Amino acid sequence: MEGSLSVIGYGASAIGSGIGVGIIFGMGMQAIARQPEARGVIQINIYLGMALVEALAVLGFVLAIIS
């Protein structure tokens, strides 16, 4: 078998970040539906969480390219 295990690592990183973003947005929409008056605060937290999860996906991509 030829190739690199870093590709498998990046695949796992991409799947993990996709699941993470889905959970973040799903729970955020539930929170907004329960308390519409707190939409602004919840929306900021959704964007921060998404940025952190996507940063981990980019980190996995960079590490896959380096190794």
mmCIF file with all atom_site columns, N, CA and C in Angstrom:
data_model
loop_
_atom_site.group_PDB
_atom_site.id
_atom_site.type_symbol
_atom_site.label_atom_id
_atom_site.label_alt_id
_atom_site.label_comp_id
_atom_site.label_asym_id
_atom_site.label_entity_id
_atom_site.label_seq_id
_atom_site.pdbx_PDB_ins_code
_atom_site.Cartn_x
_atom_site.Cartn_y
_atom_site.Cartn_z
_atom_site.occupancy
_atom_site.B_iso_or_equiv
_atom_site.pdbx_formal_charge
_atom_site.auth_seq_id
_atom_site.auth_comp_id
_atom_site.auth_asym_id
_atom_site.auth_atom_id
_atom_site.pdbx_PDB_model_num
ATOM 1   N N  . MET A 1 1  ? 0.834   -1.159 0.000  1.00 0.00 ? 1  MET A N  1
ATOM 2   C CA . MET A 1 1  ? 0.000   0.000  0.000  1.00 0.00 ? 1  MET A CA 1
ATOM 3   C C  . MET A 1 1  ? 0.889   1.237  0.000  1.00 0.00 ? 1  MET A C  1
ATOM 4   N N  . GLU A 1 2  ? 0.630   2.116  -0.919 1.00 0.00 ? 2  GLU A N  1
ATOM 5   C CA . GLU A 1 2  ? 1.433   3.325  -1.032 1.00 0.00 ? 2  GLU A CA 1
ATOM 6   C C  . GLU A 1 2  ? 0.624   4.518  -0.558 1.00 0.00 ? 2  GLU A C  1
ATOM 7   N N  . GLY A 1 3  ? 1.327   5.559  -0.219 1.00 0.00 ? 3  GLY A N  1
ATOM 8   C CA . GLY A 1 3  ? 0.658   6.777  0.203  1.00 0.00 ? 3  GLY A CA 1
ATOM 9   C C  . GLY A 1 3  ? 1.119   7.200  1.580  1.00 0.00 ? 3  GLY A C  1
ATOM 10  N N  . SER A 1 4  ? 0.389   8.124  2.116  1.00 0.00 ? 4  SER A N  1
ATOM 11  C CA . SER A 1 4  ? 0.768   8.696  3.390  1.00 0.00 ? 4  SER A CA 1
ATOM 12  C C  . SER A 1 4  ? -0.403  8.631  4.365  1.00 0.00 ? 4  SER A C  1
ATOM 13  N N  . LEU A 1 5  ? -0.093  8.384  5.603  1.00 0.00 ? 5  LEU A N  1
ATOM 14  C CA . LEU A 1 5  ? -1.138  8.366  6.626  1.00 0.00 ? 5  LEU A CA 1
ATOM 15  C C  . LEU A 1 5  ? -1.645  9.765  6.951  1.00 0.00 ? 5  LEU A C  1
ATOM 16  N N  . SER A 1 6  ? -0.925  10.790 6.508  1.00 0.00 ? 6  SER A N  1
ATOM 17  C CA . SER A 1 6  ? -1.372  12.153 6.789  1.00 0.00 ? 6  SER A CA 1
ATOM 18  C C  . SER A 1 6  ? -2.682  12.454 6.063  1.00 0.00 ? 6  SER A C  1
ATOM 19  N N  . VAL A 1 7  ? -2.912  11.789 4.935  1.00 0.00 ? 7  VAL A N  1
ATOM 20  C CA . VAL A 1 7  ? -4.168  11.992 4.218  1.00 0.00 ? 7  VAL A CA 1
ATOM 21  C C  . VAL A 1 7  ? -5.334  11.463 5.048  1.00 0.00 ? 7  VAL A C  1
ATOM 22  N N  . ILE A 1 8  ? -5.134  10.347 5.714  1.00 0.00 ? 8  ILE A N  1
ATOM 23  C CA . ILE A 1 8  ? -6.177  9.808  6.590  1.00 0.00 ? 8  ILE A CA 1
ATOM 24  C C  . ILE A 1 8  ? -6.404  10.756 7.764  1.00 0.00 ? 8  ILE A C  1
ATOM 25  N N  . GLY A 1 9  ? -5.331  11.319 8.281  1.00 0.00 ? 9  GLY A N  1
ATOM 26  C CA . GLY A 1 9  ? -5.459  12.285 9.373  1.00 0.00 ? 9  GLY A CA 1
ATOM 27  C C  . GLY A 1 9  ? -6.227  13.519 8.960  1.00 0.00 ? 9  GLY A C  1
ATOM 28  N N  . TYR A 1 10 ? -5.968  14.006 7.749  1.00 0.00 ? 10 TYR A N  1
ATOM 29  C CA . TYR A 1 10 ? -6.714  15.173 7.282  1.00 0.00 ? 10 TYR A CA 1
ATOM 30  C C  . TYR A 1 10 ? -8.175  14.821 7.063  1.00 0.00 ? 10 TYR A C  1
ATOM 31  N N  . GLY A 1 11 ? -8.443  13.631 6.567  1.00 0.00 ? 11 GLY A N  1
ATOM 32  C CA . GLY A 1 11 ? -9.831  13.211 6.385  1.00 0.00 ? 11 GLY A CA 1
ATOM 33  C C  . GLY A 1 11 ? -10.573 13.177 7.707  1.00 0.00 ? 11 GLY A C  1
ATOM 34  N N  . ALA A 1 12 ? -9.933  12.643 8.734  1.00 0.00 ? 12 ALA A N  1
ATOM 35  C CA . ALA A 1 12 ? -10.552 12.611 10.055 1.00 0.00 ? 12 ALA A CA 1
ATOM 36  C C  . ALA A 1 12 ? -10.755 14.028 10.587 1.00 0.00 ? 12 ALA A C  1
ATOM 37  N N  . SER A 1 13 ? -9.812  14.905 10.313 1.00 0.00 ? 13 SER A N  1
ATOM 38  C CA . SER A 1 13 ? -9.933  16.294 10.743 1.00 0.00 ? 13 SER A CA 1
ATOM 39  C C  . SER A 1 13 ? -11.100 16.985 10.038 1.00 0.00 ? 13 SER A C  1
ATOM 40  N N  . ALA A 1 14 ? -11.268 16.717 8.749  1.00 0.00 ? 14 ALA A N  1
ATOM 41  C CA . ALA A 1 14 ? -12.357 17.336 7.995  1.00 0.00 ? 14 ALA A CA 1
ATOM 42  C C  . ALA A 1 14 ? -13.712 16.805 8.457  1.00 0.00 ? 14 ALA A C  1
ATOM 43  N N  . ILE A 1 15 ? -13.792 15.512 8.701  1.00 0.00 ? 15 ILE A N  1
ATOM 44  C CA . ILE A 1 15 ? -15.051 14.938 9.184  1.00 0.00 ? 15 ILE A CA 1
ATOM 45  C C  . ILE A 1 15 ? -15.383 15.486 10.568 1.00 0.00 ? 15 ILE A C  1
ATOM 46  N N  . GLY A 1 16 ? -14.383 15.554 11.426 1.00 0.00 ? 16 GLY A N  1
ATOM 47  C CA . GLY A 1 16 ? -14.603 16.073 12.778 1.00 0.00 ? 16 GLY A CA 1
ATOM 48  C C  . GLY A 1 16 ? -15.063 17.516 12.779 1.00 0.00 ? 16 GLY A C  1
ATOM 49  N N  . SER A 1 17 ? -14.466 18.328 11.920 1.00 0.00 ? 17 SER A N  1
ATOM 50  C CA . SER A 1 17 ? -14.874 19.735 11.892 1.00 0.00 ? 17 SER A CA 1
ATOM 51  C C  . SER A 1 17 ? -16.272 19.888 11.301 1.00 0.00 ? 17 SER A C  1
ATOM 52  N N  . GLY A 1 18 ? -16.622 19.055 10.337 1.00 0.00 ? 18 GLY A N  1
ATOM 53  C CA . GLY A 1 18 ? -17.978 19.096 9.793  1.00 0.00 ? 18 GLY A CA 1
ATOM 54  C C  . GLY A 1 18 ? -19.020 18.742 10.837 1.00 0.00 ? 18 GLY A C  1
ATOM 55  N N  . ILE A 1 19 ? -18.736 17.723 11.606 1.00 0.00 ? 19 ILE A N  1
ATOM 56  C CA . ILE A 1 19 ? -19.650 17.335 12.692 1.00 0.00 ? 19 ILE A CA 1
ATOM 57  C C  . ILE A 1 19 ? -19.726 18.446 13.737 1.00 0.00 ? 19 ILE A C  1
ATOM 58  N N  . GLY A 1 20 ? -18.578 19.030 14.064 1.00 0.00 ? 20 GLY A N  1
ATOM 59  C CA . GLY A 1 20 ? -18.547 20.104 15.063 1.00 0.00 ? 20 GLY A CA 1
ATOM 60  C C  . GLY A 1 20 ? -19.348 21.321 14.637 1.00 0.00 ? 20 GLY A C  1
ATOM 61  N N  . VAL A 1 21 ? -19.204 21.733 13.378 1.00 0.00 ? 21 VAL A N  1
ATOM 62  C CA . VAL A 1 21 ? -19.957 22.892 12.893 1.00 0.00 ? 21 VAL A CA 1
ATOM 63  C C  . VAL A 1 21 ? -21.451 22.587 12.894 1.00 0.00 ? 21 VAL A C  1
ATOM 64  N N  . GLY A 1 22 ? -21.819 21.378 12.515 1.00 0.00 ? 22 GLY A N  1
ATOM 65  C CA . GLY A 1 22 ? -23.228 21.000 12.536 1.00 0.00 ? 22 GLY A CA 1
ATOM 66  C C  . GLY A 1 22 ? -23.816 21.048 13.930 1.00 0.00 ? 22 GLY A C  1
ATOM 67  N N  . ILE A 1 23 ? -23.078 20.552 14.899 1.00 0.00 ? 23 ILE A N  1
ATOM 68  C CA . ILE A 1 23 ? -23.559 20.579 16.282 1.00 0.00 ? 23 ILE A CA 1
ATOM 69  C C  . ILE A 1 23 ? -23.667 22.011 16.782 1.00 0.00 ? 23 ILE A C  1
ATOM 70  N N  . ILE A 1 24 ? -22.668 22.824 16.477 1.00 0.00 ? 24 ILE A N  1
ATOM 71  C CA . ILE A 1 24 ? -22.683 24.215 16.935 1.00 0.00 ? 24 ILE A CA 1
ATOM 72  C C  . ILE A 1 24 ? -23.895 24.962 16.385 1.00 0.00 ? 24 ILE A C  1
ATOM 73  N N  . PHE A 1 25 ? -24.119 24.854 15.068 1.00 0.00 ? 25 PHE A N  1
ATOM 74  C CA . PHE A 1 25 ? -25.243 25.577 14.480 1.00 0.00 ? 25 PHE A CA 1
ATOM 75  C C  . PHE A 1 25 ? -26.581 24.998 14.924 1.00 0.00 ? 25 PHE A C  1
ATOM 76  N N  . GLY A 1 26 ? -26.671 23.687 15.035 1.00 0.00 ? 26 GLY A N  1
ATOM 77  C CA . GLY A 1 26 ? -27.923 23.082 15.482 1.00 0.00 ? 26 GLY A CA 1
ATOM 78  C C  . GLY A 1 26 ? -28.301 23.515 16.884 1.00 0.00 ? 26 GLY A C  1
ATOM 79  N N  . MET A 1 27 ? -27.343 23.453 17.801 1.00 0.00 ? 27 MET A N  1
ATOM 80  C CA . MET A 1 27 ? -27.615 23.860 19.175 1.00 0.00 ? 27 MET A CA 1
ATOM 81  C C  . MET A 1 27 ? -27.852 25.366 19.263 1.00 0.00 ? 27 MET A C  1
ATOM 82  N N  . GLY A 1 28 ? -27.166 26.122 18.426 1.00 0.00 ? 28 GLY A N  1
ATOM 83  C CA . GLY A 1 28 ? -27.386 27.569 18.416 1.00 0.00 ? 28 GLY A CA 1
ATOM 84  C C  . GLY A 1 28 ? -28.792 27.931 17.958 1.00 0.00 ? 28 GLY A C  1
ATOM 85  N N  . MET A 1 29 ? -29.290 27.234 16.944 1.00 0.00 ? 29 MET A N  1
ATOM 86  C CA . MET A 1 29 ? -30.654 27.492 16.476 1.00 0.00 ? 29 MET A CA 1
ATOM 87  C C  . MET A 1 29 ? -31.688 27.087 17.532 1.00 0.00 ? 29 MET A C  1
ATOM 88  N N  . GLN A 1 30 ? -31.416 25.995 18.240 1.00 0.00 ? 30 GLN A N  1
ATOM 89  C CA . GLN A 1 30 ? -32.312 25.614 19.332 1.00 0.00 ? 30 GLN A CA 1
ATOM 90  C C  . GLN A 1 30 ? -32.316 26.674 20.433 1.00 0.00 ? 30 GLN A C  1
ATOM 91  N N  . ALA A 1 31 ? -31.152 27.194 20.748 1.00 0.00 ? 31 ALA A N  1
ATOM 92  C CA . ALA A 1 31 ? -31.060 28.213 21.794 1.00 0.00 ? 31 ALA A CA 1
ATOM 93  C C  . ALA A 1 31 ? -31.788 29.485 21.378 1.00 0.00 ? 31 ALA A C  1
ATOM 94  N N  . ILE A 1 32 ? -31.653 29.877 20.121 1.00 0.00 ? 32 ILE A N  1
ATOM 95  C CA . ILE A 1 32 ? -32.341 31.076 19.634 1.00 0.00 ? 32 ILE A CA 1
ATOM 96  C C  . ILE A 1 32 ? -33.848 30.851 19.622 1.00 0.00 ? 32 ILE A C  1
ATOM 97  N N  . ALA A 1 33 ? -34.271 29.632 19.273 1.00 0.00 ? 33 ALA A N  1
ATOM 98  C CA . ALA A 1 33 ? -35.705 29.342 19.275 1.00 0.00 ? 33 ALA A CA 1
ATOM 99  C C  . ALA A 1 33 ? -36.272 29.394 20.691 1.00 0.00 ? 33 ALA A C  1
ATOM 100 N N  . ARG A 1 34 ? -35.476 29.008 21.679 1.00 0.00 ? 34 ARG A N  1
ATOM 101 C CA . ARG A 1 34 ? -35.960 29.018 23.063 1.00 0.00 ? 34 ARG A CA 1
ATOM 102 C C  . ARG A 1 34 ? -35.935 30.415 23.679 1.00 0.00 ? 34 ARG A C  1
ATOM 103 N N  . GLN A 1 35 ? -34.916 31.194 23.329 1.00 0.00 ? 35 GLN A N  1
ATOM 104 C CA . GLN A 1 35 ? -34.798 32.553 23.875 1.00 0.00 ? 35 GLN A CA 1
ATOM 105 C C  . GLN A 1 35 ? -34.454 33.528 22.756 1.00 0.00 ? 35 GLN A C  1
ATOM 106 N N  . PRO A 1 36 ? -35.448 33.967 22.008 1.00 0.00 ? 36 PRO A N  1
ATOM 107 C CA . PRO A 1 36 ? -35.182 34.872 20.879 1.00 0.00 ? 36 PRO A CA 1
ATOM 108 C C  . PRO A 1 36 ? -34.563 36.206 21.296 1.00 0.00 ? 36 PRO A C  1
ATOM 109 N N  . GLU A 1 37 ? -34.807 36.624 22.531 1.00 0.00 ? 37 GLU A N  1
ATOM 110 C CA . GLU A 1 37 ? -34.261 37.920 22.969 1.00 0.00 ? 37 GLU A CA 1
ATOM 111 C C  . GLU A 1 37 ? -32.754 37.873 23.167 1.00 0.00 ? 37 GLU A C  1
ATOM 112 N N  . ALA A 1 38 ? -32.184 36.687 23.288 1.00 0.00 ? 38 ALA A N  1
ATOM 113 C CA . ALA A 1 38 ? -30.735 36.550 23.469 1.00 0.00 ? 38 ALA A CA 1
ATOM 114 C C  . ALA A 1 38 ? -30.035 36.224 22.165 1.00 0.00 ? 38 ALA A C  1
ATOM 115 N N  . ARG A 1 39 ? -30.655 36.535 21.048 1.00 0.00 ? 39 ARG A N  1
ATOM 116 C CA . ARG A 1 39 ? -30.116 36.169 19.736 1.00 0.00 ? 39 ARG A CA 1
ATOM 117 C C  . ARG A 1 39 ? -28.730 36.738 19.485 1.00 0.00 ? 39 ARG A C  1
ATOM 118 N N  . GLY A 1 40 ? -28.496 37.968 19.839 1.00 0.00 ? 40 GLY A N  1
ATOM 119 C CA . GLY A 1 40 ? -27.210 38.617 19.567 1.00 0.00 ? 40 GLY A CA 1
ATOM 120 C C  . GLY A 1 40 ? -26.049 37.922 20.263 1.00 0.00 ? 40 GLY A C  1
ATOM 121 N N  . VAL A 1 41 ? -26.218 37.622 21.524 1.00 0.00 ? 41 VAL A N  1
ATOM 122 C CA . VAL A 1 41 ? -25.160 36.963 22.299 1.00 0.00 ? 41 VAL A CA 1
ATOM 123 C C  . VAL A 1 41 ? -24.929 35.545 21.781 1.00 0.00 ? 41 VAL A C  1
ATOM 124 N N  . ILE A 1 42 ? -26.011 34.842 21.506 1.00 0.00 ? 42 ILE A N  1
ATOM 125 C CA . ILE A 1 42 ? -25.893 33.462 21.016 1.00 0.00 ? 42 ILE A CA 1
ATOM 126 C C  . ILE A 1 42 ? -25.223 33.437 19.653 1.00 0.00 ? 42 ILE A C  1
ATOM 127 N N  . GLN A 1 43 ? -25.581 34.384 18.805 1.00 0.00 ? 43 GLN A N  1
ATOM 128 C CA . GLN A 1 43 ? -25.010 34.421 17.457 1.00 0.00 ? 43 GLN A CA 1
ATOM 129 C C  . GLN A 1 43 ? -23.503 34.685 17.506 1.00 0.00 ? 43 GLN A C  1
ATOM 130 N N  . ILE A 1 44 ? -23.062 35.539 18.387 1.00 0.00 ? 44 ILE A N  1
ATOM 131 C CA . ILE A 1 44 ? -21.624 35.787 18.547 1.00 0.00 ? 44 ILE A CA 1
ATOM 132 C C  . ILE A 1 44 ? -20.914 34.505 18.978 1.00 0.00 ? 44 ILE A C  1
ATOM 133 N N  . ASN A 1 45 ? -21.510 33.784 19.912 1.00 0.00 ? 45 ASN A N  1
ATOM 134 C CA . ASN A 1 45 ? -20.914 32.527 20.366 1.00 0.00 ? 45 ASN A CA 1
ATOM 135 C C  . ASN A 1 45 ? -20.899 31.475 19.265 1.00 0.00 ? 45 ASN A C  1
ATOM 136 N N  . ILE A 1 46 ? -21.923 31.462 18.430 1.00 0.00 ? 46 ILE A N  1
ATOM 137 C CA . ILE A 1 46 ? -21.940 30.531 17.294 1.00 0.00 ? 46 ILE A CA 1
ATOM 138 C C  . ILE A 1 46 ? -20.770 30.834 16.368 1.00 0.00 ? 46 ILE A C  1
ATOM 139 N N  . TYR A 1 47 ? -20.559 32.095 16.043 1.00 0.00 ? 47 TYR A N  1
ATOM 140 C CA . TYR A 1 47 ? -19.472 32.456 15.127 1.00 0.00 ? 47 TYR A CA 1
ATOM 141 C C  . TYR A 1 47 ? -18.102 32.169 15.724 1.00 0.00 ? 47 TYR A C  1
ATOM 142 N N  . LEU A 1 48 ? -17.946 32.415 17.019 1.00 0.00 ? 48 LEU A N  1
ATOM 143 C CA . LEU A 1 48 ? -16.670 32.104 17.672 1.00 0.00 ? 48 LEU A CA 1
ATOM 144 C C  . LEU A 1 48 ? -16.393 30.600 17.672 1.00 0.00 ? 48 LEU A C  1
ATOM 145 N N  . GLY A 1 49 ? -17.402 29.832 17.982 1.00 0.00 ? 49 GLY A N  1
ATOM 146 C CA . GLY A 1 49 ? -17.243 28.383 17.970 1.00 0.00 ? 49 GLY A CA 1
ATOM 147 C C  . GLY A 1 49 ? -16.928 27.860 16.586 1.00 0.00 ? 49 GLY A C  1
ATOM 148 N N  . MET A 1 50 ? -17.606 28.389 15.574 1.00 0.00 ? 50 MET A N  1
ATOM 149 C CA . MET A 1 50 ? -17.340 27.963 14.201 1.00 0.00 ? 50 MET A CA 1
ATOM 150 C C  . MET A 1 50 ? -15.912 28.313 13.794 1.00 0.00 ? 50 MET A C  1
ATOM 151 N N  . ALA A 1 51 ? -15.448 29.487 14.181 1.00 0.00 ? 51 ALA A N  1
ATOM 152 C CA . ALA A 1 51 ? -14.090 29.889 13.826 1.00 0.00 ? 51 ALA A CA 1
ATOM 153 C C  . ALA A 1 51 ? -13.059 28.966 14.470 1.00 0.00 ? 51 ALA A C  1
ATOM 154 N N  . LEU A 1 52 ? -13.282 28.591 15.719 1.00 0.00 ? 52 LEU A N  1
ATOM 155 C CA . LEU A 1 52 ? -12.336 27.689 16.390 1.00 0.00 ? 52 LEU A CA 1
ATOM 156 C C  . LEU A 1 52 ? -12.328 26.309 15.751 1.00 0.00 ? 52 LEU A C  1
ATOM 157 N N  . VAL A 1 53 ? -13.488 25.791 15.414 1.00 0.00 ? 53 VAL A N  1
ATOM 158 C CA . VAL A 1 53 ? -13.564 24.467 14.798 1.00 0.00 ? 53 VAL A CA 1
ATOM 159 C C  . VAL A 1 53 ? -12.912 24.484 13.423 1.00 0.00 ? 53 VAL A C  1
ATOM 160 N N  . GLU A 1 54 ? -13.173 25.516 12.646 1.00 0.00 ? 54 GLU A N  1
ATOM 161 C CA . GLU A 1 54 ? -12.579 25.600 11.311 1.00 0.00 ? 54 GLU A CA 1
ATOM 162 C C  . GLU A 1 54 ? -11.067 25.817 11.392 1.00 0.00 ? 54 GLU A C  1
ATOM 163 N N  . ALA A 1 55 ? -10.602 26.509 12.427 1.00 0.00 ? 55 ALA A N  1
ATOM 164 C CA . ALA A 1 55 ? -9.156  26.675 12.598 1.00 0.00 ? 55 ALA A CA 1
ATOM 165 C C  . ALA A 1 55 ? -8.488  25.323 12.835 1.00 0.00 ? 55 ALA A C  1
ATOM 166 N N  . LEU A 1 56 ? -9.148  24.440 13.570 1.00 0.00 ? 56 LEU A N  1
ATOM 167 C CA . LEU A 1 56 ? -8.600  23.106 13.773 1.00 0.00 ? 56 LEU A CA 1
ATOM 168 C C  . LEU A 1 56 ? -8.574  22.316 12.462 1.00 0.00 ? 56 LEU A C  1
ATOM 169 N N  . ALA A 1 57 ? -9.579  22.510 11.607 1.00 0.00 ? 57 ALA A N  1
ATOM 170 C CA . ALA A 1 57 ? -9.592  21.835 10.310 1.00 0.00 ? 57 ALA A CA 1
ATOM 171 C C  . ALA A 1 57 ? -8.442  22.333 9.440  1.00 0.00 ? 57 ALA A C  1
ATOM 172 N N  . VAL A 1 58 ? -8.195  23.626 9.454  1.00 0.00 ? 58 VAL A N  1
ATOM 173 C CA . VAL A 1 58 ? -7.082  24.185 8.675  1.00 0.00 ? 58 VAL A CA 1
ATOM 174 C C  . VAL A 1 58 ? -5.751  23.684 9.225  1.00 0.00 ? 58 VAL A C  1
ATOM 175 N N  . LEU A 1 59 ? -5.649  23.590 10.543 1.00 0.00 ? 59 LEU A N  1
ATOM 176 C CA . LEU A 1 59 ? -4.439  23.062 11.157 1.00 0.00 ? 59 LEU A CA 1
ATOM 177 C C  . LEU A 1 59 ? -4.197  21.621 10.719 1.00 0.00 ? 59 LEU A C  1
ATOM 178 N N  . GLY A 1 60 ? -5.251  20.817 10.672 1.00 0.00 ? 60 GLY A N  1
ATOM 179 C CA . GLY A 1 60 ? -5.115  19.445 10.188 1.00 0.00 ? 60 GLY A CA 1
ATOM 180 C C  . GLY A 1 60 ? -4.667  19.400 8.744  1.00 0.00 ? 60 GLY A C  1
ATOM 181 N N  . PHE A 1 61 ? -5.175  20.305 7.914  1.00 0.00 ? 61 PHE A N  1
ATOM 182 C CA . PHE A 1 61 ? -4.771  20.373 6.511  1.00 0.00 ? 61 PHE A CA 1
ATOM 183 C C  . PHE A 1 61 ? -3.303  20.756 6.381  1.00 0.00 ? 61 PHE A C  1
ATOM 184 N N  . VAL A 1 62 ? -2.873  21.732 7.142  1.00 0.00 ? 62 VAL A N  1
ATOM 185 C CA . VAL A 1 62 ? -1.478  22.174 7.082  1.00 0.00 ? 62 VAL A CA 1
ATOM 186 C C  . VAL A 1 62 ? -0.544  21.044 7.553  1.00 0.00 ? 62 VAL A C  1
ATOM 187 N N  . LEU A 1 63 ? -0.911  20.372 8.615  1.00 0.00 ? 63 LEU A N  1
ATOM 188 C CA . LEU A 1 63 ? -0.080  19.280 9.107  1.00 0.00 ? 63 LEU A CA 1
ATOM 189 C C  . LEU A 1 63 ? -0.050  18.108 8.119  1.00 0.00 ? 63 LEU A C  1
ATOM 190 N N  . ALA A 1 64 ? -1.125  17.904 7.376  1.00 0.00 ? 64 ALA A N  1
ATOM 191 C CA . ALA A 1 64 ? -1.142  16.845 6.360  1.00 0.00 ? 64 ALA A CA 1
ATOM 192 C C  . ALA A 1 64 ? -0.198  17.193 5.219  1.00 0.00 ? 64 ALA A C  1
ATOM 193 N N  . ILE A 1 65 ? -0.119  18.468 4.870  1.00 0.00 ? 65 ILE A N  1
ATOM 194 C CA . ILE A 1 65 ? 0.780   18.887 3.779  1.00 0.00 ? 65 ILE A CA 1
ATOM 195 C C  . ILE A 1 65 ? 2.235   18.828 4.228  1.00 0.00 ? 65 ILE A C  1
ATOM 196 N N  . ILE A 1 66 ? 2.497   19.237 5.459  1.00 0.00 ? 66 ILE A N  1
ATOM 197 C CA . ILE A 1 66 ? 3.881   19.276 5.947  1.00 0.00 ? 66 ILE A CA 1
ATOM 198 C C  . ILE A 1 66 ? 4.483   17.889 6.028  1.00 0.00 ? 66 ILE A C  1
ATOM 199 N N  . SER A 1 67 ? 3.727   16.914 6.521  1.00 0.00 ? 67 SER A N  1
ATOM 200 C CA . SER A 1 67 ? 4.301   15.577 6.725  1.00 0.00 ? 67 SER A CA 1
ATOM 201 C C  . SER A 1 67 ? 4.138   14.683 5.537  1.00 0.00 ? 67 SER A C  1
#
